Short mmCIF file of C-alpha atoms in Angstrom, two decimals:
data_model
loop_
_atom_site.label_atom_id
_atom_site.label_comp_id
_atom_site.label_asym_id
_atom_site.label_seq_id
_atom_site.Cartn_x
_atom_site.Cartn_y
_atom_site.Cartn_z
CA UNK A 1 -2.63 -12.21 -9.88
CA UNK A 2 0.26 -10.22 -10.89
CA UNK A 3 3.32 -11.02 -8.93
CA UNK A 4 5.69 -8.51 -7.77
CA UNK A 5 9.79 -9.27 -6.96
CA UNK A 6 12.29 -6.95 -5.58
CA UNK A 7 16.30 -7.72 -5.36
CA UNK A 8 18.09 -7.55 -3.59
CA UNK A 9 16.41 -9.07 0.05
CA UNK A 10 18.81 -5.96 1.74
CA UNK A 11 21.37 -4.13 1.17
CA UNK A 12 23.91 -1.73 3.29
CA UNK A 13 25.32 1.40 1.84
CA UNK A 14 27.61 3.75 2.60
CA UNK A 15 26.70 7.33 3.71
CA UNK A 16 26.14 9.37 0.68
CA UNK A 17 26.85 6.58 -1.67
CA UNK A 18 23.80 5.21 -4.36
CA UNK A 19 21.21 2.51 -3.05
CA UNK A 20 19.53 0.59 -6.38
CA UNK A 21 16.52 -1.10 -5.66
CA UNK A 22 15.08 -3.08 -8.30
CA UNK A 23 11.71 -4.70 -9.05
CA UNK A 24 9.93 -6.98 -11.32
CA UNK A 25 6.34 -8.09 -12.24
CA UNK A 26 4.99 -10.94 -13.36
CA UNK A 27 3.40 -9.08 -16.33
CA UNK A 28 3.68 -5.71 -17.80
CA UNK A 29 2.03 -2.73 -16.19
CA UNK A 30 1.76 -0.13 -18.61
CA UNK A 31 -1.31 0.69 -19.84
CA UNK A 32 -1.39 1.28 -23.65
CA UNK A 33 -4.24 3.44 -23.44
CA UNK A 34 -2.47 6.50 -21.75
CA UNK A 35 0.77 5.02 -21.55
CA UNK A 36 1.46 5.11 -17.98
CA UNK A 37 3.13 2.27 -16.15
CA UNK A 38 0.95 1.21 -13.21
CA UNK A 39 3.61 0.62 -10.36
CA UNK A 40 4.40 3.04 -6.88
CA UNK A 41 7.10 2.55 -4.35
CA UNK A 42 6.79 2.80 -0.91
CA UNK A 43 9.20 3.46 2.10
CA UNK A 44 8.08 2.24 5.66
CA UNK A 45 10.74 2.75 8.69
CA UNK A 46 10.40 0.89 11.91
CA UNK A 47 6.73 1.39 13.66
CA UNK A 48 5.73 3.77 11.02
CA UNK A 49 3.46 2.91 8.15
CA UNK A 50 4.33 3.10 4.67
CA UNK A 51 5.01 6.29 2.64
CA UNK A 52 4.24 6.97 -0.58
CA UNK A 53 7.34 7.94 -2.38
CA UNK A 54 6.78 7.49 -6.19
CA UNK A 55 3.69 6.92 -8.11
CA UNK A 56 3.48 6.34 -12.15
CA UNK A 57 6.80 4.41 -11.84
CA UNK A 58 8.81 7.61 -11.99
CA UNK A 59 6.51 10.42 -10.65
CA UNK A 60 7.56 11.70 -7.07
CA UNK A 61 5.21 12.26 -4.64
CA UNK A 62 5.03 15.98 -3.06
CA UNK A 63 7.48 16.61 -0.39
CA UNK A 64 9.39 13.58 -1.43
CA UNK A 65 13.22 14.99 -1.57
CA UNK A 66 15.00 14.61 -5.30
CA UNK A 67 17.47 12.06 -4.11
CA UNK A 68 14.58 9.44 -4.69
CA UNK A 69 13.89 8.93 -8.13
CA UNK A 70 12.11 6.34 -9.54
CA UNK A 71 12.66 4.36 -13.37
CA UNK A 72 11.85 1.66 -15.91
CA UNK A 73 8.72 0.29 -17.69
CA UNK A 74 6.61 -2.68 -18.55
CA UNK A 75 8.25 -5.09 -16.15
CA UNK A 76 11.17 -3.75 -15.10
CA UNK A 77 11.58 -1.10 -12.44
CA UNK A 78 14.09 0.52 -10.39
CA UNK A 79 14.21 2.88 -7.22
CA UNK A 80 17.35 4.77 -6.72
CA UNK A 81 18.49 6.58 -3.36
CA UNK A 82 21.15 8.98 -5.35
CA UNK A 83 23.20 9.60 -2.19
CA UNK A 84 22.01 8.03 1.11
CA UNK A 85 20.64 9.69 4.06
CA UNK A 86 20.68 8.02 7.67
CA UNK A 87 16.88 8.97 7.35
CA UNK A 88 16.51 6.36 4.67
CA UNK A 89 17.27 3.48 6.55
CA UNK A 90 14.10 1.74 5.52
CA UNK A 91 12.01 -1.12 4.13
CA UNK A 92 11.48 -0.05 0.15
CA UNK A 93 7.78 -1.75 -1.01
CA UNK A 94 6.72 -1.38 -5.34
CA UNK A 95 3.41 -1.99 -5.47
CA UNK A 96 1.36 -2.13 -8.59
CA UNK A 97 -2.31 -0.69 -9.42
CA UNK A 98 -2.71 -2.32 -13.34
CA UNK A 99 -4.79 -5.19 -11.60
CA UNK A 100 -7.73 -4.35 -8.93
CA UNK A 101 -5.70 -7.09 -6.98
CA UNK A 102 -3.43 -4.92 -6.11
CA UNK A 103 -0.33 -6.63 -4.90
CA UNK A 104 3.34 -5.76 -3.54
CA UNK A 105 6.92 -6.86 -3.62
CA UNK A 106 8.65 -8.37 -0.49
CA UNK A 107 10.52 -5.42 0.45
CA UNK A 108 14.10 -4.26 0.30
CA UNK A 109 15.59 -3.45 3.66
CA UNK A 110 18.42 -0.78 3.43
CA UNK A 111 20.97 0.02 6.36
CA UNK A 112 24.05 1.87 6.11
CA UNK A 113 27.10 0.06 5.80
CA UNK B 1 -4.12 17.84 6.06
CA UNK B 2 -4.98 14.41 5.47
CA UNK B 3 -5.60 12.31 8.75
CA UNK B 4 -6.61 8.10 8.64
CA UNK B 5 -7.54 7.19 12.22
CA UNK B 6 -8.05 3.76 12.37
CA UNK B 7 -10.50 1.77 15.59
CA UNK B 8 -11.65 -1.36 16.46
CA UNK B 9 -9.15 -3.51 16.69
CA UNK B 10 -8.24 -6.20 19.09
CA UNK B 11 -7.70 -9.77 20.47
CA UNK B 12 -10.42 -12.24 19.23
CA UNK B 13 -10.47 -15.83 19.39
CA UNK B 14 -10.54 -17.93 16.31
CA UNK B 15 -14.07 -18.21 14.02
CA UNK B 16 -14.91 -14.79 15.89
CA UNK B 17 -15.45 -11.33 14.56
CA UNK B 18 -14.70 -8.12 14.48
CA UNK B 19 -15.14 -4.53 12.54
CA UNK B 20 -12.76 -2.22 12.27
CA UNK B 21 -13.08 1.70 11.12
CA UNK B 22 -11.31 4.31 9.56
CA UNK B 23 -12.20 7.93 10.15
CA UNK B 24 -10.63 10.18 7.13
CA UNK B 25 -10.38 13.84 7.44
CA UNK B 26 -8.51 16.37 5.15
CA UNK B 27 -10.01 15.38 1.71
CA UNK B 28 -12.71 14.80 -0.17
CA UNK B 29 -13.38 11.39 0.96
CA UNK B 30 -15.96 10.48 -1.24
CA UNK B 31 -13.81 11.29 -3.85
CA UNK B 32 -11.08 8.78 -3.35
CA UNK B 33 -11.53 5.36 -3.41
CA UNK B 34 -10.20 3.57 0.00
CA UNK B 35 -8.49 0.11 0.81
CA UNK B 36 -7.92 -1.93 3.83
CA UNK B 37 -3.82 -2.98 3.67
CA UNK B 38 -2.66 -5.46 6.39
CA UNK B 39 0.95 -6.19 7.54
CA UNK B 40 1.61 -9.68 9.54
CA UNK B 41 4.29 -8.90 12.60
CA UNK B 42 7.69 -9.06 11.10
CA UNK B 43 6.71 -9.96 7.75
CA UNK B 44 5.24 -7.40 4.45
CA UNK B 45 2.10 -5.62 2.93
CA UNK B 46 -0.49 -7.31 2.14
CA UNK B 47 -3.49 -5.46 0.41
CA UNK B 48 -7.14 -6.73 1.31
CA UNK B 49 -9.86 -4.75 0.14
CA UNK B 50 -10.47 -1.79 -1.79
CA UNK B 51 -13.98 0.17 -2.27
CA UNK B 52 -14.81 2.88 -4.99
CA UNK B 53 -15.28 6.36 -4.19
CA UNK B 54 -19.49 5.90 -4.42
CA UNK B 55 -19.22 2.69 -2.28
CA UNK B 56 -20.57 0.22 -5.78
CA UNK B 57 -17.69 -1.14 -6.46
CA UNK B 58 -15.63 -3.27 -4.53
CA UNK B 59 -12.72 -5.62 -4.22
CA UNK B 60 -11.20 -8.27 -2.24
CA UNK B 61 -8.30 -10.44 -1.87
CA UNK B 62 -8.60 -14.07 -2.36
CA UNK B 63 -7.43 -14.60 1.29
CA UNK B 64 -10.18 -12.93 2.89
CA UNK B 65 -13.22 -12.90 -0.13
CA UNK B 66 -16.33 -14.32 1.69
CA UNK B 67 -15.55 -13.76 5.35
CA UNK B 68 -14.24 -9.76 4.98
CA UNK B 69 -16.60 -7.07 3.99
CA UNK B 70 -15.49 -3.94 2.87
CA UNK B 71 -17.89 -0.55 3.38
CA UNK B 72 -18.32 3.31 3.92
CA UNK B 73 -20.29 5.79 4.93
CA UNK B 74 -19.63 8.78 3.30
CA UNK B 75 -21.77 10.91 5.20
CA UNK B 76 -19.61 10.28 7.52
CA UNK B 77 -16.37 10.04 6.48
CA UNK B 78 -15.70 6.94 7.66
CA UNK B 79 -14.60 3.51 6.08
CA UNK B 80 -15.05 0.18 7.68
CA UNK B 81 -14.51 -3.59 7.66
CA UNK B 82 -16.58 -6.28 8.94
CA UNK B 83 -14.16 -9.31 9.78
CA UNK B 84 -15.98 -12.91 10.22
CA UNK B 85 -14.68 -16.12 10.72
CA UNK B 86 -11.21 -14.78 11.89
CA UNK B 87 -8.25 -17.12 11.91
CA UNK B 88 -5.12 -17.24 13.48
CA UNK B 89 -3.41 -16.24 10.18
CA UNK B 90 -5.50 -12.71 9.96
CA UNK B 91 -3.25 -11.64 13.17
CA UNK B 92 -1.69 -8.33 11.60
CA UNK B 93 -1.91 -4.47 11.76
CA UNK B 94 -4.60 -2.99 9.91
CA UNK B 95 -3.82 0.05 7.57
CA UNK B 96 -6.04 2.32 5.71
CA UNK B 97 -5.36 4.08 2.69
CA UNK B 98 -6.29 6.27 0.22
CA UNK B 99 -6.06 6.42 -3.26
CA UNK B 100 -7.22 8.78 -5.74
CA UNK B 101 -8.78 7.31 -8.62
CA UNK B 102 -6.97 6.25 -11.55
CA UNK B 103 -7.67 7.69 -15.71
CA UNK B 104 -10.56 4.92 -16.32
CA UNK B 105 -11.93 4.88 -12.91
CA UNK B 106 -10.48 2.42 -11.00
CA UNK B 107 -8.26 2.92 -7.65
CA UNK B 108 -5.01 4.00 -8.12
CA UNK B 109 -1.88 4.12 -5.95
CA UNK B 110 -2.04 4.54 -2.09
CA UNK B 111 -1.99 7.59 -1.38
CA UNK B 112 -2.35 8.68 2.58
CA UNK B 113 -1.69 5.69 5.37
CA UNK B 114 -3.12 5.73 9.09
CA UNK B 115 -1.56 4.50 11.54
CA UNK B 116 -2.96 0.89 11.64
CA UNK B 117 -5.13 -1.05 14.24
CA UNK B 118 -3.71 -4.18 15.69
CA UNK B 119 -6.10 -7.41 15.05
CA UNK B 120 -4.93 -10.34 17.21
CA UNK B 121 -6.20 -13.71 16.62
CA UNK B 122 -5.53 -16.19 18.93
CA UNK B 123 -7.49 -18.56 21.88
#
C-alpha cells in the first residue's frame, strides 16, 4: 500500500499570515499516461466531515476560496493557506487515488496562534 | 445539490453484525463510483471500501476484506455495507462518499461526504 505522511503534526498561525502543509508518499503518484498526479486534500473542522478542497494535486475544487492552493508532484506535495482565516482552523487530510487502496495522511491540525 | 444520508448504524456487541446505507441524491449516482470511509473517535480517515459505478467492481481494505461487503442498488440510489464479525476496533463513524471516476476508469478523488453513521462495538 502506498503510504501517505504529512508534517508538521500541527501548527498555529497568525491571522492572515501563510499556513504550509506538506505531504509525502511512499511512491510517486503521477500517472505517466496523462500526467496527472493522483493526490487530493481534504479539510474536516470539528463534527463536520471532510471537504474536498483540492483534487489533481493542484486543482481547486468549486467554491473552494483562492487562498487554498495546492502544489508539487510525484512524491512531494504541499497545501498552502496564503493568508489564514479563523474559518480554517481545521484538520488538513492528502489523500491519494493512484492505488485502488486508497489511503490518507495523518492529518495536520491548524489553530491560530 | 448533492445529499449522502447515511442509516443503520449503532451499538453491536462483538462477532455481531450490522448494514449500514447510504441514500445519494443530487447526481447521477450510477455514474460515480462510491466508497465507505471510516474515522475512529479522536483519531483519522480511514478508507474501507469502494464500488464502481455498475456495481462489478469492487474494493476493500485489508482491515475489513472478508467480513465487510460493499454493494448498491442503483435503482435506488442507495449504497450499502454489510458488516460481519464486528470487533471492538471497527467502533468509528461511517462516511460515504462519492467520487467521480477517474481517466482509465477507476475511482477517483472523494468527491461529496455525508454526514456519517456512528458504529459502536462493544459488550
Amino acid at each position: 500500500d502506498i503510504v501517505m505522511t504529512q508534517s508538521p503534526d500541527s501548527l498555529a498561525v497568525s491571522l492572515g499570515e501563510r499556513a504550509t502543509i506538506n505531504c509525502k508518499s511512499s511512491q510517486s503518484v503521477l500517472y505517466s499516461s496523462n500526467n496527472k498526479n493522483y493526490l487530493a486534500w481534504y479539510q474536516q473542522k470539528p463534527g463536520q466531515p471532510p471537504k474536498l478542497l483540492i483534487y489533481w494535486a493542484s486543482t481547486r475544487e468549486s467554491g473552494v476560496p483562492d487562498r487554498f492552493s495546492g502544489s508539487g508532484s510525484g512524491t512531494d506535495f504541499t497545501l498552502t493557506i496564503s493568508s489564514l482565516q479563523a474559518e480554517d482552523v481545521a484538520v488538513y487530510y492528502c489523500q491519494q487515488y493512484y492505488s485502488t487502496v486508497f489511503t490518507f495522511g495523518p492529518g495536520t491540525k491548524v489553530d491560530i496562534k | 445539490e448533492v445529499q449522502l444520508l447515511e442509516s443503520g448504524g449503532g451499538l453491536v456487541q462483538p462477532g455481531g453484525s450490522l448494514r449500514l446505507s447510504c441514500a445519494a441524491s443530487g447526481f447521477t449516482f450510477s455514474s460515480y463510483a462510491m466508497s465507505w470511509v471510516r474515522q475512529a473517535p479522536g483519531k483519522g480517515l480511514e478508507w474501507v471500501s469502494a464500488i464502481s459505478g455498475s456495481g462489478g467492481s469492487t474494493y476493500y481494505a485489508d482491515s475489513v476484506k472478508g467480513r465487510f461487503t460493499i454493494s448498491r442498488d442503483n435503482s435506488k440510489n442507495t449504497l450499502y455495507l454489510q458488516m460481519n464479525s464486528l470487533r471492538a476496533e471497527d467502533t468509528a463513524v461511517y462516511y460515504c462518499a462519492n467520487q467521480p471516476i477517474g481517466d482509465y476508469g477507476d475511482p477517483g478523488h472523494f468527491d461529496y461526504w455525508g454526514q456519517g453513521t456512528l458504529v459502536t462495538v462493544s459488550s
